[in-house]
Every structure is written in C-alpha cells, then in structure tokens.
Tab-separated table of N, CA and C in Angstrom:
chain	number	residue	atom	x	y	z
X	280	UNK	N	117.497	100.320	130.295
X	280	UNK	CA	116.192	100.861	130.561
X	280	UNK	C	115.656	101.498	129.287
X	281	UNK	N	114.434	101.181	128.937
X	281	UNK	CA	113.789	101.723	127.753
X	281	UNK	C	112.853	102.838	128.168
X	282	UNK	N	112.990	103.989	127.525
X	282	UNK	CA	112.120	105.135	127.790
X	282	UNK	C	111.386	105.458	126.508
X	283	UNK	N	110.077	105.357	126.519
X	283	UNK	CA	109.272	105.606	125.325
X	283	UNK	C	108.687	107.011	125.354
X	284	UNK	N	108.592	107.605	124.171
X	284	UNK	CA	107.877	108.871	124.035
X	284	UNK	C	106.652	108.607	123.181
X	285	UNK	N	105.602	109.396	123.351
X	285	UNK	CA	104.392	109.147	122.579
X	285	UNK	C	104.629	109.351	121.089
X	286	UNK	N	103.895	108.623	120.242
X	286	UNK	CA	104.076	108.783	118.805
X	286	UNK	C	103.632	110.164	118.343
X	287	UNK	N	104.279	110.635	117.283
X	287	UNK	CA	103.882	111.889	116.666
X	287	UNK	C	102.683	111.605	115.787
X	288	UNK	N	101.611	112.358	115.962
X	288	UNK	CA	100.397	112.086	115.219
X	288	UNK	C	100.422	112.636	113.803
X	289	UNK	N	100.955	113.842	113.627
X	289	UNK	CA	100.910	114.485	112.321
X	289	UNK	C	102.169	115.303	112.078
X	290	UNK	N	102.551	115.406	110.796
X	290	UNK	CA	103.662	116.276	110.456
X	290	UNK	C	103.126	117.686	110.241
X	291	UNK	N	103.964	118.600	109.806
X	291	UNK	CA	103.552	120.000	109.653
X	291	UNK	C	102.438	120.176	108.625
X	292	UNK	N	102.396	119.288	107.639
X	292	UNK	CA	101.350	119.381	106.611
X	292	UNK	C	100.058	118.708	107.060
X	293	UNK	N	100.077	118.079	108.236
X	293	UNK	CA	98.875	117.432	108.747
X	293	UNK	C	98.767	115.960	108.378
X	294	UNK	N	99.807	115.390	107.770
X	294	UNK	CA	99.787	113.982	107.398
X	294	UNK	C	100.192	113.120	108.589
X	295	UNK	N	99.578	111.961	108.719
X	295	UNK	CA	99.952	111.037	109.783
X	295	UNK	C	101.359	110.530	109.513
X	296	UNK	N	102.208	110.530	110.521
X	296	UNK	CA	103.584	110.112	110.322
X	296	UNK	C	103.930	108.796	110.994
X	297	UNK	N	103.316	108.485	112.104
X	297	UNK	CA	103.623	107.244	112.795
X	297	UNK	C	105.052	107.177	113.296
X	298	UNK	N	105.590	108.280	113.795
X	298	UNK	CA	106.958	108.311	114.312
X	298	UNK	C	106.907	108.131	115.821
X	299	UNK	N	107.774	107.259	116.331
X	299	UNK	CA	107.911	107.152	117.773
X	299	UNK	C	109.396	107.034	118.095
X	300	UNK	N	109.750	107.509	119.268
X	300	UNK	CA	111.151	107.510	119.694
X	300	UNK	C	111.255	106.930	121.099
X	301	UNK	N	112.356	106.245	121.340
X	301	UNK	CA	112.641	105.753	122.681
X	301	UNK	C	114.144	105.539	122.825
X	302	UNK	N	114.587	105.338	124.046
X	302	UNK	CA	115.997	105.128	124.338
X	302	UNK	C	116.223	103.673	124.695
X	303	UNK	N	117.261	103.087	124.105
X	303	UNK	CA	117.622	101.696	124.369
X	303	UNK	C	119.139	101.617	124.500
X	304	UNK	N	119.623	101.140	125.635
X	304	UNK	CA	121.069	100.984	125.870
X	304	UNK	C	121.843	102.275	125.587
X	305	UNK	N	121.285	103.399	125.955
X	305	UNK	CA	121.949	104.676	125.756
X	305	UNK	C	121.874	105.223	124.342
X	306	UNK	N	121.129	104.572	123.474
X	306	UNK	CA	120.969	105.010	122.088
X	306	UNK	C	119.535	105.476	121.862
X	307	UNK	N	119.364	106.455	120.961
X	307	UNK	CA	118.017	106.888	120.597
X	307	UNK	C	117.540	106.082	119.395
X	308	UNK	N	116.378	105.469	119.546
X	308	UNK	CA	115.768	104.691	118.479
X	308	UNK	C	114.593	105.494	117.937
X	309	UNK	N	114.560	105.685	116.626
X	309	UNK	CA	113.457	106.362	115.968
X	309	UNK	C	112.800	105.357	115.040
X	310	UNK	N	111.506	105.155	115.222
X	310	UNK	CA	110.762	104.170	114.445
X	310	UNK	C	109.778	104.902	113.542
X	311	UNK	N	109.788	104.545	112.269
X	311	UNK	CA	108.843	105.092	111.302
X	311	UNK	C	107.860	103.986	110.957
X	312	UNK	N	106.597	104.224	111.290
X	312	UNK	CA	105.568	103.225	111.053
X	312	UNK	C	104.769	103.571	109.796
X	313	UNK	N	104.121	102.571	109.262
X	313	UNK	CA	103.257	102.743	108.106
X	313	UNK	C	102.094	103.639	108.509
X	314	UNK	N	101.874	104.773	107.829
X	314	UNK	CA	100.764	105.663	108.202
X	314	UNK	C	99.401	104.966	108.155
X	315	UNK	N	99.271	103.946	107.312
X	315	UNK	CA	98.006	103.220	107.218
X	315	UNK	C	97.834	102.212	108.356
X	316	UNK	N	98.927	101.791	108.960
X	316	UNK	CA	98.884	100.817	110.047
X	316	UNK	C	100.046	101.100	110.987
X	317	UNK	N	99.806	101.913	111.996
X	317	UNK	CA	100.867	102.370	112.907
X	317	UNK	C	101.559	101.227	113.636
X	318	UNK	N	100.963	100.040	113.635
X	318	UNK	CA	101.596	98.891	114.287
X	318	UNK	C	102.677	98.266	113.418
X	319	UNK	N	102.701	98.601	112.123
X	319	UNK	CA	103.686	98.009	111.221
X	319	UNK	C	104.836	98.980	110.973
X	320	UNK	N	106.008	98.601	111.439
X	320	UNK	CA	107.200	99.427	111.262
X	320	UNK	C	107.689	99.330	109.824
X	321	UNK	N	107.967	100.496	109.227
X	321	UNK	CA	108.593	100.510	107.907
X	321	UNK	C	110.101	100.390	108.055
X	322	UNK	N	110.670	101.199	108.962
X	322	UNK	CA	112.093	101.129	109.250
X	322	UNK	C	112.377	101.874	110.539
X	323	UNK	N	113.586	101.724	111.026
X	323	UNK	CA	113.994	102.440	112.226
X	323	UNK	C	115.447	102.844	112.108
X	324	UNK	N	115.824	103.858	112.878
X	324	UNK	CA	117.215	104.290	112.933
X	324	UNK	C	117.670	104.311	114.386
X	325	UNK	N	118.958	104.107	114.575
X	325	UNK	CA	119.551	104.135	115.909
X	325	UNK	C	120.720	105.108	115.872
X	326	UNK	N	120.719	106.054	116.816
X	326	UNK	CA	121.821	107.004	116.938
X	326	UNK	C	122.385	106.925	118.350
X	327	UNK	N	123.651	107.272	118.467
X	327	UNK	CA	124.305	107.340	119.778
X	327	UNK	C	125.025	108.674	119.839
X	328	UNK	N	124.679	109.482	120.824
X	328	UNK	CA	125.243	110.828	120.973
X	328	UNK	C	125.072	111.634	119.683
X	329	UNK	N	123.934	111.449	119.017
X	329	UNK	CA	123.623	112.207	117.807
X	329	UNK	C	124.266	111.684	116.538
X	330	UNK	N	125.006	110.582	116.615
X	330	UNK	CA	125.682	110.013	115.451
X	330	UNK	C	124.969	108.717	115.046
X	331	UNK	N	124.702	108.587	113.753
X	331	UNK	CA	124.015	107.392	113.253
X	331	UNK	C	124.842	106.142	113.497
X	332	UNK	N	124.226	105.133	114.114
X	332	UNK	CA	124.839	103.819	114.274
X	332	UNK	C	124.449	102.964	113.075
X	333	UNK	N	123.170	103.026	112.703
X	333	UNK	CA	122.659	102.258	111.572
X	333	UNK	C	121.154	102.308	111.549
X	334	UNK	N	120.594	101.568	110.607
X	334	UNK	CA	119.145	101.507	110.489
X	334	UNK	C	118.727	100.060	110.256
X	335	UNK	N	117.453	99.821	110.399
X	335	UNK	CA	116.930	98.468	110.186
X	335	UNK	C	115.608	98.565	109.437
X	336	UNK	N	115.257	97.490	108.751
X	336	UNK	CA	114.019	97.448	107.983
X	336	UNK	C	113.553	96.002	107.862
X	337	UNK	N	112.277	95.843	107.558
X	337	UNK	CA	111.708	94.509	107.376
X	337	UNK	C	112.079	94.025	105.974
X	338	UNK	N	112.719	92.874	105.886
X	338	UNK	CA	113.155	92.347	104.599
X	338	UNK	C	111.970	91.871	103.761
X	339	UNK	N	110.932	91.360	104.403
X	339	UNK	CA	109.759	90.872	103.681
X	339	UNK	C	108.512	91.476	104.320
X	340	UNK	N	108.042	92.585	103.743
X	340	UNK	CA	106.887	93.285	104.318
X	340	UNK	C	105.585	92.526	104.105
X	341	UNK	N	105.497	91.707	103.067
X	341	UNK	CA	104.265	90.956	102.803
X	341	UNK	C	104.053	89.903	103.877
X	342	UNK	N	105.087	89.126	104.155
X	342	UNK	CA	104.990	88.065	105.172
X	342	UNK	C	105.266	88.581	106.575
X	343	UNK	N	105.696	89.865	106.651
X	343	UNK	CA	106.051	90.480	107.933
X	343	UNK	C	107.088	89.649	108.677
X	344	UNK	N	108.172	89.341	107.956
X	344	UNK	CA	109.219	88.524	108.564
X	344	UNK	C	110.593	89.080	108.210
X	345	UNK	N	111.576	88.611	108.946
X	345	UNK	CA	112.980	88.911	108.728
X	345	UNK	C	113.292	90.405	108.714
X	346	UNK	N	114.256	90.767	109.538
X	346	UNK	CA	114.726	92.144	109.635
X	346	UNK	C	116.176	92.196	109.197
X	347	UNK	N	116.540	93.261	108.510
X	347	UNK	CA	117.910	93.477	108.051
X	347	UNK	C	118.429	94.791	108.615
X	348	UNK	N	119.746	94.890	108.689
X	348	UNK	CA	120.402	96.081	109.220
X	348	UNK	C	121.317	96.670	108.158
X	349	UNK	N	121.322	97.990	108.092
X	349	UNK	CA	122.263	98.728	107.258
X	349	UNK	C	123.121	99.555	108.207
X	350	UNK	N	124.438	99.445	108.074
X	350	UNK	CA	125.345	100.167	108.959
X	350	UNK	C	125.384	101.651	108.607
X	351	UNK	N	126.012	102.423	109.460
X	351	UNK	CA	126.143	103.866	109.215
X	351	UNK	C	126.932	104.149	107.942
X	352	UNK	N	127.710	103.189	107.480
X	352	UNK	CA	128.463	103.347	106.237
X	352	UNK	C	127.603	103.063	105.002
X	353	UNK	N	126.347	102.672	105.230
X	353	UNK	CA	125.448	102.382	104.113
X	353	UNK	C	125.569	100.969	103.581
X	354	UNK	N	126.240	100.110	104.333
X	354	UNK	CA	126.447	98.729	103.908
X	354	UNK	C	125.560	97.781	104.701
X	355	UNK	N	125.093	96.700	104.064
X	355	UNK	CA	124.327	95.717	104.831
X	355	UNK	C	125.225	95.061	105.874
X	356	UNK	N	124.675	94.795	107.038
X	356	UNK	CA	125.426	94.123	108.092
X	356	UNK	C	125.555	92.655	107.726
X	357	UNK	N	126.788	92.174	107.687
X	357	UNK	CA	127.043	90.773	107.357
X	357	UNK	C	127.863	90.124	108.455
X	358	UNK	N	127.759	88.817	108.516
X	358	UNK	CA	128.557	88.014	109.430
X	358	UNK	C	128.971	86.777	108.651
X	359	UNK	N	130.258	86.535	108.581
X	359	UNK	CA	130.802	85.426	107.793
X	359	UNK	C	130.373	85.505	106.324
X	360	UNK	N	130.297	86.735	105.805
X	360	UNK	CA	129.983	86.942	104.395
X	360	UNK	C	128.518	86.844	104.027
X	361	UNK	N	127.643	86.660	105.002
X	361	UNK	CA	126.204	86.552	104.722
X	361	UNK	C	125.466	87.667	105.446
X	362	UNK	N	124.398	88.180	104.829
X	362	UNK	CA	123.614	89.223	105.511
X	362	UNK	C	123.052	88.694	106.829
X	363	UNK	N	123.096	89.527	107.846
X	363	UNK	CA	122.517	89.174	109.138
X	363	UNK	C	120.997	89.309	109.009
X	364	UNK	N	120.294	88.208	109.268
X	364	UNK	CA	118.837	88.209	109.228
X	364	UNK	C	118.328	87.977	110.641
X	365	UNK	N	117.481	88.866	111.094
X	365	UNK	CA	116.957	88.787	112.452
X	365	UNK	C	115.457	88.508	112.390
X	366	UNK	N	114.951	87.787	113.370
X	366	UNK	CA	113.554	87.388	113.340
X	366	UNK	C	112.617	88.426	113.957
X	367	UNK	N	113.170	89.415	114.667
X	367	UNK	CA	112.312	90.386	115.340
X	367	UNK	C	112.929	91.778	115.304
X	368	UNK	N	112.063	92.774	115.298
X	368	UNK	CA	112.508	94.166	115.334
X	368	UNK	C	113.338	94.436	116.583
X	369	UNK	N	112.922	93.893	117.708
X	369	UNK	CA	113.664	94.083	118.962
X	369	UNK	C	115.100	93.593	118.839
X	370	UNK	N	115.305	92.488	118.141
X	370	UNK	CA	116.654	91.955	117.957
X	370	UNK	C	117.503	92.917	117.137
X	371	UNK	N	116.919	93.542	116.126
X	371	UNK	CA	117.648	94.524	115.314
X	371	UNK	C	118.080	95.712	116.173
X	372	UNK	N	117.192	96.154	117.046
X	372	UNK	CA	117.523	97.280	117.927
X	372	UNK	C	118.640	96.886	118.889
X	373	UNK	N	118.597	95.670	119.414
X	373	UNK	CA	119.648	95.205	120.328
X	373	UNK	C	120.998	95.166	119.606
X	374	UNK	N	121.023	94.632	118.386
X	374	UNK	CA	122.279	94.569	117.632
X	374	UNK	C	122.826	95.971	117.411
X	375	UNK	N	121.972	96.884	116.980
X	375	UNK	CA	122.435	98.244	116.705
X	375	UNK	C	122.859	98.981	117.966
X	376	UNK	N	122.152	98.780	119.061
X	376	UNK	CA	122.437	99.552	120.277
X	376	UNK	C	123.500	98.914	121.170
X	377	UNK	N	123.916	97.701	120.863
X	377	UNK	CA	124.964	97.065	121.670
X	377	UNK	C	126.149	96.665	120.800
X	378	UNK	N	125.946	95.751	119.875
X	378	UNK	CA	127.062	95.217	119.080
X	378	UNK	C	127.730	96.286	118.238
X	379	UNK	N	126.958	97.131	117.580
X	379	UNK	CA	127.547	98.093	116.657
X	379	UNK	C	128.025	99.371	117.331
X	380	UNK	N	127.913	99.459	118.649
X	380	UNK	CA	128.454	100.616	119.360
X	380	UNK	C	129.808	100.288	119.990
X	381	UNK	N	130.392	99.164	119.597
X	381	UNK	CA	131.699	98.743	120.125
X	381	UNK	C	132.795	99.703	119.690
X	382	UNK	N	133.918	99.649	120.402
X	382	UNK	CA	135.046	100.543	120.119
X	382	UNK	C	135.772	100.199	118.824
X	383	UNK	N	135.799	98.913	118.457
X	383	UNK	CA	136.507	98.522	117.233
X	383	UNK	C	135.776	97.364	116.565
X	384	UNK	N	136.203	97.007	115.362
X	384	UNK	CA	135.502	95.987	114.583
X	384	UNK	C	135.597	94.593	115.206
X	385	UNK	N	136.703	94.289	115.876
X	385	UNK	CA	136.841	92.976	116.520
X	385	UNK	C	135.828	92.846	117.653
X	386	UNK	N	135.745	93.880	118.488
X	386	UNK	CA	134.774	93.861	119.585
X	386	UNK	C	133.351	93.829	119.038
X	387	UNK	N	133.083	94.567	117.974
X	387	UNK	CA	131.741	94.579	117.368
X	387	UNK	C	131.372	93.185	116.875
X	388	UNK	N	132.307	92.500	116.237
X	388	UNK	CA	132.025	91.148	115.735
X	388	UNK	C	131.763	90.194	116.892
X	389	UNK	N	132.533	90.307	117.972
X	389	UNK	CA	132.317	89.446	119.136
X	389	UNK	C	130.937	89.694	119.737
X	390	UNK	N	130.576	90.975	119.879
X	390	UNK	CA	129.250	91.304	120.415
X	390	UNK	C	128.148	90.801	119.499
X	391	UNK	N	128.347	90.966	118.188
X	391	UNK	CA	127.340	90.511	117.223
X	391	UNK	C	127.145	89.005	117.317
X	392	UNK	N	128.232	88.264	117.398
X	392	UNK	CA	128.112	86.806	117.537
X	392	UNK	C	127.362	86.429	118.815
X	393	UNK	N	127.633	87.131	119.907
X	393	UNK	CA	126.933	86.855	121.163
X	393	UNK	C	125.436	87.143	121.038
X	394	UNK	N	125.097	88.256	120.417
X	394	UNK	CA	123.673	88.611	120.251
X	394	UNK	C	122.988	87.605	119.339
X	395	UNK	N	123.641	87.232	118.232
X	395	UNK	CA	123.045	86.280	117.294
X	395	UNK	C	122.840	84.923	117.955
X	396	UNK	N	123.737	84.555	118.855
X	396	UNK	CA	123.601	83.287	119.563
X	396	UNK	C	122.370	83.311	120.481
X	397	UNK	N	122.078	84.480	121.070
X	397	UNK	CA	120.936	84.622	121.977
X	397	UNK	C	119.619	84.650	121.217
X	398	UNK	N	119.621	85.195	120.012
X	398	UNK	CA	118.370	85.342	119.249
X	398	UNK	C	118.340	84.314	118.185
C-alpha cells in the first residue's frame, strides 16, 4: 500500500524544495524534485526503519531516461558486473523497497533478478 504525503512547498529560507514523501512496501521514500519543474525528479532515497537502503537518480536528465541505483554502501547497484539500468522511477523504488531489503546478499540477488525480469 502506498501512502502519499503532500509535497513541501518551501524550505526555511522560503525556497521551493519539491520534496515529497510516501511509504512503499514498508519503506519511506523521499523524492527530491527539480524546483523549476516539480514533475521532474532529481533523485530519491529509500529508508527502512530509519536506515538508508539506497538512493536512485535519473542517469540521463536531458532525455529523461534510465534510472540508476546507489546502495547504502555508496556503490552502484550491479547485476552480473553491469550497472542495473531501470526504465522507470517506480521500478527503482520497487528494487530498493523489496530486493535490497532482503536478509542476505543471496536473497537480495534473487529478488533483484525477479524484479528485473518483471520490468
């Protein structure tokens, strides 16, 4: 179940921030949008029980395509030695909120392969 909260309009200095938060698969997703275009996500983070799972960003902002994930360790998410490239922001959130919340690396890889097969 996804629960959305309204976007934050301004930070303490009065600047537009374009921040929105929602819950996905028991994880909190925080999205930072471009202040000039709130519909365009700059990046997002996913936490579970207050601990960072990872973040995601658009690999090509000009063409508005391809999403990449950075794990909580600060490393790009790879599968079979290649960076995981996702076609949609929603897919990045699913990977972070399901595959990367596994108990161990073997389970995480199995979940990641299943998600990649679906998307």
